[in-house]
Amino acid sequence: MKLYRFLTGPDDASFCHKVTAALNKGWSLEGSPSYAFNAATGAMQCGQAVVKHVEGKDYDPDMKLSEQ
């Protein structure tokens, strides 16, 4: 099964740590990162898609992807 997640967060070290944690759990970067201004908070937001192949499991919409 192939899993997809889109990680988002503020433009600070916490976002980099979130992506780094995913990479160290076997996720891979997918596509280019995104960067946008959030008018509601007045801050820049980052986004990065990550994917992961998991053998021997079937997709279930109730699964928590971050725990895979």
PDB file of N, CA and C in Angstrom:
ATOM      1  N   MET A   1       0.849  -1.159   0.000  1.00  0.00           N
ATOM      2  CA  MET A   1       0.000   0.000   0.000  1.00  0.00           C
ATOM      3  C   MET A   1       0.898   1.226   0.000  1.00  0.00           C
ATOM      4  N   LYS A   2       0.461   2.256  -0.668  1.00  0.00           N
ATOM      5  CA  LYS A   2       1.188   3.523  -0.694  1.00  0.00           C
ATOM      6  C   LYS A   2       0.381   4.548   0.086  1.00  0.00           C
ATOM      7  N   LEU A   3       1.023   5.195   1.043  1.00  0.00           N
ATOM      8  CA  LEU A   3       0.375   6.191   1.889  1.00  0.00           C
ATOM      9  C   LEU A   3       0.831   7.591   1.503  1.00  0.00           C
ATOM     10  N   TYR A   4      -0.030   8.563   1.722  1.00  0.00           N
ATOM     11  CA  TYR A   4       0.249   9.963   1.418  1.00  0.00           C
ATOM     12  C   TYR A   4      -0.116  10.825   2.607  1.00  0.00           C
ATOM     13  N   ARG A   5       0.736  11.780   2.912  1.00  0.00           N
ATOM     14  CA  ARG A   5       0.444  12.785   3.939  1.00  0.00           C
ATOM     15  C   ARG A   5       0.905  14.141   3.422  1.00  0.00           C
ATOM     16  N   PHE A   6       0.225  15.194   3.848  1.00  0.00           N
ATOM     17  CA  PHE A   6       0.663  16.555   3.544  1.00  0.00           C
ATOM     18  C   PHE A   6       0.927  17.232   4.877  1.00  0.00           C
ATOM     19  N   LEU A   7       2.190  17.477   5.141  1.00  0.00           N
ATOM     20  CA  LEU A   7       2.609  18.090   6.404  1.00  0.00           C
ATOM     21  C   LEU A   7       2.568  19.609   6.263  1.00  0.00           C
ATOM     22  N   THR A   8       2.039  20.292   7.263  1.00  0.00           N
ATOM     23  CA  THR A   8       1.990  21.748   7.245  1.00  0.00           C
ATOM     24  C   THR A   8       2.453  22.289   8.587  1.00  0.00           C
ATOM     25  N   GLY A   9       2.832  23.539   8.575  1.00  0.00           N
ATOM     26  CA  GLY A   9       3.231  24.170   9.821  1.00  0.00           C
ATOM     27  C   GLY A   9       3.774  25.556   9.587  1.00  0.00           C
ATOM     28  N   PRO A  10       4.057  26.262  10.661  1.00  0.00           N
ATOM     29  CA  PRO A  10       4.627  27.604  10.545  1.00  0.00           C
ATOM     30  C   PRO A  10       6.048  27.535   9.991  1.00  0.00           C
ATOM     31  N   ASP A  11       6.476  28.652   9.428  1.00  0.00           N
ATOM     32  CA  ASP A  11       7.831  28.729   8.873  1.00  0.00           C
ATOM     33  C   ASP A  11       8.837  28.911  10.010  1.00  0.00           C
ATOM     34  N   ASP A  12       9.082  27.806  10.723  1.00  0.00           N
ATOM     35  CA  ASP A  12      10.069  27.830  11.795  1.00  0.00           C
ATOM     36  C   ASP A  12      10.666  26.434  11.965  1.00  0.00           C
ATOM     37  N   ALA A  13      11.489  26.270  12.959  1.00  0.00           N
ATOM     38  CA  ALA A  13      12.178  24.997  13.163  1.00  0.00           C
ATOM     39  C   ALA A  13      11.217  23.840  13.429  1.00  0.00           C
ATOM     40  N   SER A  14      10.044  24.120  13.985  1.00  0.00           N
ATOM     41  CA  SER A  14       9.108  23.035  14.281  1.00  0.00           C
ATOM     42  C   SER A  14       8.656  22.324  13.007  1.00  0.00           C
ATOM     43  N   PHE A  15       8.499  23.068  11.922  1.00  0.00           N
ATOM     44  CA  PHE A  15       8.125  22.438  10.653  1.00  0.00           C
ATOM     45  C   PHE A  15       9.255  21.546  10.151  1.00  0.00           C
ATOM     46  N   CYS A  16      10.476  22.029  10.218  1.00  0.00           N
ATOM     47  CA  CYS A  16      11.627  21.228   9.790  1.00  0.00           C
ATOM     48  C   CYS A  16      11.737  19.955  10.617  1.00  0.00           C
ATOM     49  N   HIS A  17      11.484  20.033  11.911  1.00  0.00           N
ATOM     50  CA  HIS A  17      11.517  18.851  12.773  1.00  0.00           C
ATOM     51  C   HIS A  17      10.404  17.870  12.397  1.00  0.00           C
ATOM     52  N   LYS A  18       9.227  18.385  12.038  1.00  0.00           N
ATOM     53  CA  LYS A  18       8.104  17.527  11.641  1.00  0.00           C
ATOM     54  C   LYS A  18       8.469  16.734  10.383  1.00  0.00           C
ATOM     55  N   VAL A  19       9.055  17.405   9.389  1.00  0.00           N
ATOM     56  CA  VAL A  19       9.456  16.728   8.153  1.00  0.00           C
ATOM     57  C   VAL A  19      10.600  15.758   8.437  1.00  0.00           C
ATOM     58  N   THR A  20      11.567  16.164   9.225  1.00  0.00           N
ATOM     59  CA  THR A  20      12.695  15.298   9.570  1.00  0.00           C
ATOM     60  C   THR A  20      12.224  14.039  10.284  1.00  0.00           C
ATOM     61  N   ALA A  21      11.280  14.178  11.198  1.00  0.00           N
ATOM     62  CA  ALA A  21      10.740  13.010  11.910  1.00  0.00           C
ATOM     63  C   ALA A  21      10.080  12.053  10.926  1.00  0.00           C
ATOM     64  N   ALA A  22       9.310  12.579   9.981  1.00  0.00           N
ATOM     65  CA  ALA A  22       8.656  11.722   8.984  1.00  0.00           C
ATOM     66  C   ALA A  22       9.695  10.992   8.129  1.00  0.00           C
ATOM     67  N   LEU A  23      10.737  11.689   7.708  1.00  0.00           N
ATOM     68  CA  LEU A  23      11.784  11.058   6.894  1.00  0.00           C
ATOM     69  C   LEU A  23      12.463   9.929   7.664  1.00  0.00           C
ATOM     70  N   ASN A  24      12.669  10.125   8.948  1.00  0.00           N
ATOM     71  CA  ASN A  24      13.322   9.103   9.760  1.00  0.00           C
ATOM     72  C   ASN A  24      12.406   7.936  10.107  1.00  0.00           C
ATOM     73  N   LYS A  25      11.114   8.067   9.815  1.00  0.00           N
ATOM     74  CA  LYS A  25      10.160   6.967   9.985  1.00  0.00           C
ATOM     75  C   LYS A  25       9.867   6.273   8.649  1.00  0.00           C
ATOM     76  N   GLY A  26      10.682   6.579   7.636  1.00  0.00           N
ATOM     77  CA  GLY A  26      10.548   5.890   6.363  1.00  0.00           C
ATOM     78  C   GLY A  26       9.737   6.602   5.297  1.00  0.00           C
ATOM     79  N   TRP A  27       9.218   7.788   5.581  1.00  0.00           N
ATOM     80  CA  TRP A  27       8.492   8.553   4.584  1.00  0.00           C
ATOM     81  C   TRP A  27       9.492   9.206   3.630  1.00  0.00           C
ATOM     82  N   SER A  28       9.071   9.479   2.392  1.00  0.00           N
ATOM     83  CA  SER A  28       9.909  10.132   1.389  1.00  0.00           C
ATOM     84  C   SER A  28       9.230  11.400   0.897  1.00  0.00           C
ATOM     85  N   LEU A  29      10.035  12.403   0.580  1.00  0.00           N
ATOM     86  CA  LEU A  29       9.488  13.644   0.037  1.00  0.00           C
ATOM     87  C   LEU A  29       8.821  13.365  -1.304  1.00  0.00           C
ATOM     88  N   GLU A  30       7.719  14.030  -1.559  1.00  0.00           N
ATOM     89  CA  GLU A  30       6.986  13.882  -2.814  1.00  0.00           C
ATOM     90  C   GLU A  30       6.698  15.283  -3.349  1.00  0.00           C
ATOM     91  N   GLY A  31       7.334  15.647  -4.448  1.00  0.00           N
ATOM     92  CA  GLY A  31       7.106  16.966  -5.025  1.00  0.00           C
ATOM     93  C   GLY A  31       7.833  18.065  -4.272  1.00  0.00           C
ATOM     94  N   SER A  32       7.553  19.269  -4.697  1.00  0.00           N
ATOM     95  CA  SER A  32       8.203  20.453  -4.122  1.00  0.00           C
ATOM     96  C   SER A  32       7.452  20.935  -2.883  1.00  0.00           C
ATOM     97  N   PRO A  33       8.162  21.575  -1.963  1.00  0.00           N
ATOM     98  CA  PRO A  33       7.483  22.152  -0.806  1.00  0.00           C
ATOM     99  C   PRO A  33       6.648  23.359  -1.239  1.00  0.00           C
ATOM    100  N   SER A  34       5.705  23.738  -0.400  1.00  0.00           N
ATOM    101  CA  SER A  34       4.911  24.944  -0.674  1.00  0.00           C
ATOM    102  C   SER A  34       5.145  25.945   0.451  1.00  0.00           C
ATOM    103  N   TYR A  35       4.881  27.197   0.133  1.00  0.00           N
ATOM    104  CA  TYR A  35       5.149  28.282   1.058  1.00  0.00           C
ATOM    105  C   TYR A  35       4.103  29.356   0.786  1.00  0.00           C
ATOM    106  N   ALA A  36       3.303  29.720   1.762  1.00  0.00           N
ATOM    107  CA  ALA A  36       2.224  30.674   1.535  1.00  0.00           C
ATOM    108  C   ALA A  36       2.009  31.550   2.766  1.00  0.00           C
ATOM    109  N   PHE A  37       1.471  32.723   2.524  1.00  0.00           N
ATOM    110  CA  PHE A  37       1.147  33.648   3.612  1.00  0.00           C
ATOM    111  C   PHE A  37      -0.240  33.326   4.140  1.00  0.00           C
ATOM    112  N   ASN A  38      -0.372  33.198   5.454  1.00  0.00           N
ATOM    113  CA  ASN A  38      -1.649  32.962   6.113  1.00  0.00           C
ATOM    114  C   ASN A  38      -2.140  34.303   6.637  1.00  0.00           C
ATOM    115  N   ALA A  39      -3.117  34.882   5.949  1.00  0.00           N
ATOM    116  CA  ALA A  39      -3.612  36.206   6.329  1.00  0.00           C
ATOM    117  C   ALA A  39      -4.261  36.204   7.712  1.00  0.00           C
ATOM    118  N   ALA A  40      -4.845  35.096   8.107  1.00  0.00           N
ATOM    119  CA  ALA A  40      -5.511  35.023   9.411  1.00  0.00           C
ATOM    120  C   ALA A  40      -4.521  35.148  10.567  1.00  0.00           C
ATOM    121  N   THR A  41      -3.325  34.571  10.398  1.00  0.00           N
ATOM    122  CA  THR A  41      -2.325  34.617  11.472  1.00  0.00           C
ATOM    123  C   THR A  41      -1.230  35.644  11.207  1.00  0.00           C
ATOM    124  N   GLY A  42      -1.140  36.114   9.966  1.00  0.00           N
ATOM    125  CA  GLY A  42      -0.090  37.060   9.608  1.00  0.00           C
ATOM    126  C   GLY A  42       1.277  36.418   9.498  1.00  0.00           C
ATOM    127  N   ALA A  43       1.315  35.106   9.316  1.00  0.00           N
ATOM    128  CA  ALA A  43       2.591  34.383   9.275  1.00  0.00           C
ATOM    129  C   ALA A  43       2.687  33.532   8.010  1.00  0.00           C
ATOM    130  N   MET A  44       3.902  33.201   7.655  1.00  0.00           N
ATOM    131  CA  MET A  44       4.136  32.306   6.526  1.00  0.00           C
ATOM    132  C   MET A  44       3.930  30.859   6.987  1.00  0.00           C
ATOM    133  N   GLN A  45       3.371  30.026   6.108  1.00  0.00           N
ATOM    134  CA  GLN A  45       3.118  28.606   6.374  1.00  0.00           C
ATOM    135  C   GLN A  45       3.867  27.769   5.348  1.00  0.00           C
ATOM    136  N   CYS A  46       4.373  26.640   5.783  1.00  0.00           N
ATOM    137  CA  CYS A  46       5.083  25.702   4.916  1.00  0.00           C
ATOM    138  C   CYS A  46       4.239  24.450   4.748  1.00  0.00           C
ATOM    139  N   GLY A  47       4.451  23.761   3.636  1.00  0.00           N
ATOM    140  CA  GLY A  47       3.794  22.487   3.396  1.00  0.00           C
ATOM    141  C   GLY A  47       4.709  21.575   2.604  1.00  0.00           C
ATOM    142  N   GLN A  48       4.632  20.272   2.865  1.00  0.00           N
ATOM    143  CA  GLN A  48       5.436  19.290   2.137  1.00  0.00           C
ATOM    144  C   GLN A  48       4.681  17.972   2.099  1.00  0.00           C
ATOM    145  N   ALA A  49       4.518  17.437   0.902  1.00  0.00           N
ATOM    146  CA  ALA A  49       3.905  16.123   0.742  1.00  0.00           C
ATOM    147  C   ALA A  49       4.963  15.058   0.991  1.00  0.00           C
ATOM    148  N   VAL A  50       4.548  13.973   1.650  1.00  0.00           N
ATOM    149  CA  VAL A  50       5.413  12.816   1.877  1.00  0.00           C
ATOM    150  C   VAL A  50       4.621  11.555   1.558  1.00  0.00           C
ATOM    151  N   VAL A  51       5.329  10.534   1.096  1.00  0.00           N
ATOM    152  CA  VAL A  51       4.702   9.248   0.775  1.00  0.00           C
ATOM    153  C   VAL A  51       5.500   8.125   1.415  1.00  0.00           C
ATOM    154  N   LYS A  52       4.828   6.978   1.575  1.00  0.00           N
ATOM    155  CA  LYS A  52       5.489   5.818   2.166  1.00  0.00           C
ATOM    156  C   LYS A  52       4.840   4.556   1.628  1.00  0.00           C
ATOM    157  N   HIS A  53       5.663   3.581   1.276  1.00  0.00           N
ATOM    158  CA  HIS A  53       5.182   2.266   0.866  1.00  0.00           C
ATOM    159  C   HIS A  53       5.198   1.358   2.096  1.00  0.00           C
ATOM    160  N   VAL A  54       4.077   0.699   2.363  1.00  0.00           N
ATOM    161  CA  VAL A  54       3.957  -0.220   3.490  1.00  0.00           C
ATOM    162  C   VAL A  54       3.517  -1.570   2.937  1.00  0.00           C
ATOM    163  N   GLU A  55       4.342  -2.574   3.127  1.00  0.00           N
ATOM    164  CA  GLU A  55       4.033  -3.918   2.642  1.00  0.00           C
ATOM    165  C   GLU A  55       3.201  -4.678   3.663  1.00  0.00           C
ATOM    166  N   GLY A  56       2.341  -5.543   3.173  1.00  0.00           N
ATOM    167  CA  GLY A  56       1.608  -6.454   4.037  1.00  0.00           C
ATOM    168  C   GLY A  56       0.414  -5.864   4.763  1.00  0.00           C
ATOM    169  N   LYS A  57       0.038  -4.646   4.433  1.00  0.00           N
ATOM    170  CA  LYS A  57      -1.128  -4.026   5.055  1.00  0.00           C
ATOM    171  C   LYS A  57      -2.050  -3.513   3.957  1.00  0.00           C
ATOM    172  N   ASP A  58      -3.340  -3.493   4.255  1.00  0.00           N
ATOM    173  CA  ASP A  58      -4.317  -2.914   3.349  1.00  0.00           C
ATOM    174  C   ASP A  58      -4.752  -1.563   3.882  1.00  0.00           C
ATOM    175  N   TYR A  59      -5.078  -0.675   2.972  1.00  0.00           N
ATOM    176  CA  TYR A  59      -5.527   0.655   3.365  1.00  0.00           C
ATOM    177  C   TYR A  59      -6.862   0.582   4.093  1.00  0.00           C
ATOM    178  N   ASP A  60      -6.970   1.360   5.149  1.00  0.00           N
ATOM    179  CA  ASP A  60      -8.210   1.488   5.916  1.00  0.00           C
ATOM    180  C   ASP A  60      -8.384   2.986   6.204  1.00  0.00           C
ATOM    181  N   PRO A  61      -9.492   3.590   5.820  1.00  0.00           N
ATOM    182  CA  PRO A  61      -9.659   5.031   6.040  1.00  0.00           C
ATOM    183  C   PRO A  61      -9.649   5.444   7.509  1.00  0.00           C
ATOM    184  N   ASP A  62      -9.762   4.498   8.422  1.00  0.00           N
ATOM    185  CA  ASP A  62      -9.718   4.810   9.846  1.00  0.00           C
ATOM    186  C   ASP A  62      -8.305   4.772  10.429  1.00  0.00           C
ATOM    187  N   MET A  63      -7.324   4.322   9.630  1.00  0.00           N
ATOM    188  CA  MET A  63      -5.952   4.228  10.163  1.00  0.00           C
ATOM    189  C   MET A  63      -5.370   5.624  10.367  1.00  0.00           C
ATOM    190  N   LYS A  64      -4.522   5.734  11.361  1.00  0.00           N
ATOM    191  CA  LYS A  64      -3.821   6.983  11.622  1.00  0.00           C
ATOM    192  C   LYS A  64      -2.512   6.933  10.832  1.00  0.00           C
ATOM    193  N   LEU A  65      -2.435   7.723   9.774  1.00  0.00           N
ATOM    194  CA  LEU A  65      -1.292   7.647   8.864  1.00  0.00           C
ATOM    195  C   LEU A  65       0.037   7.973   9.554  1.00  0.00           C
ATOM    196  N   SER A  66       0.038   8.872  10.511  1.00  0.00           N
ATOM    197  CA  SER A  66       1.283   9.242  11.177  1.00  0.00           C
ATOM    198  C   SER A  66       1.863   8.106  11.993  1.00  0.00           C
ATOM    199  N   GLU A  67       1.077   7.062  12.267  1.00  0.00           N
ATOM    200  CA  GLU A  67       1.573   5.923  13.044  1.00  0.00           C
ATOM    201  C   GLU A  67       2.054   4.785  12.156  1.00  0.00           C
ATOM    202  N   GLN A  68       2.010   4.949  10.869  1.00  0.00           N
ATOM    203  CA  GLN A  68       2.431   3.894   9.945  1.00  0.00           C
ATOM    204  C   GLN A  68       3.922   3.951   9.689  1.00  0.00           C
TER     205      GLN A  68
END
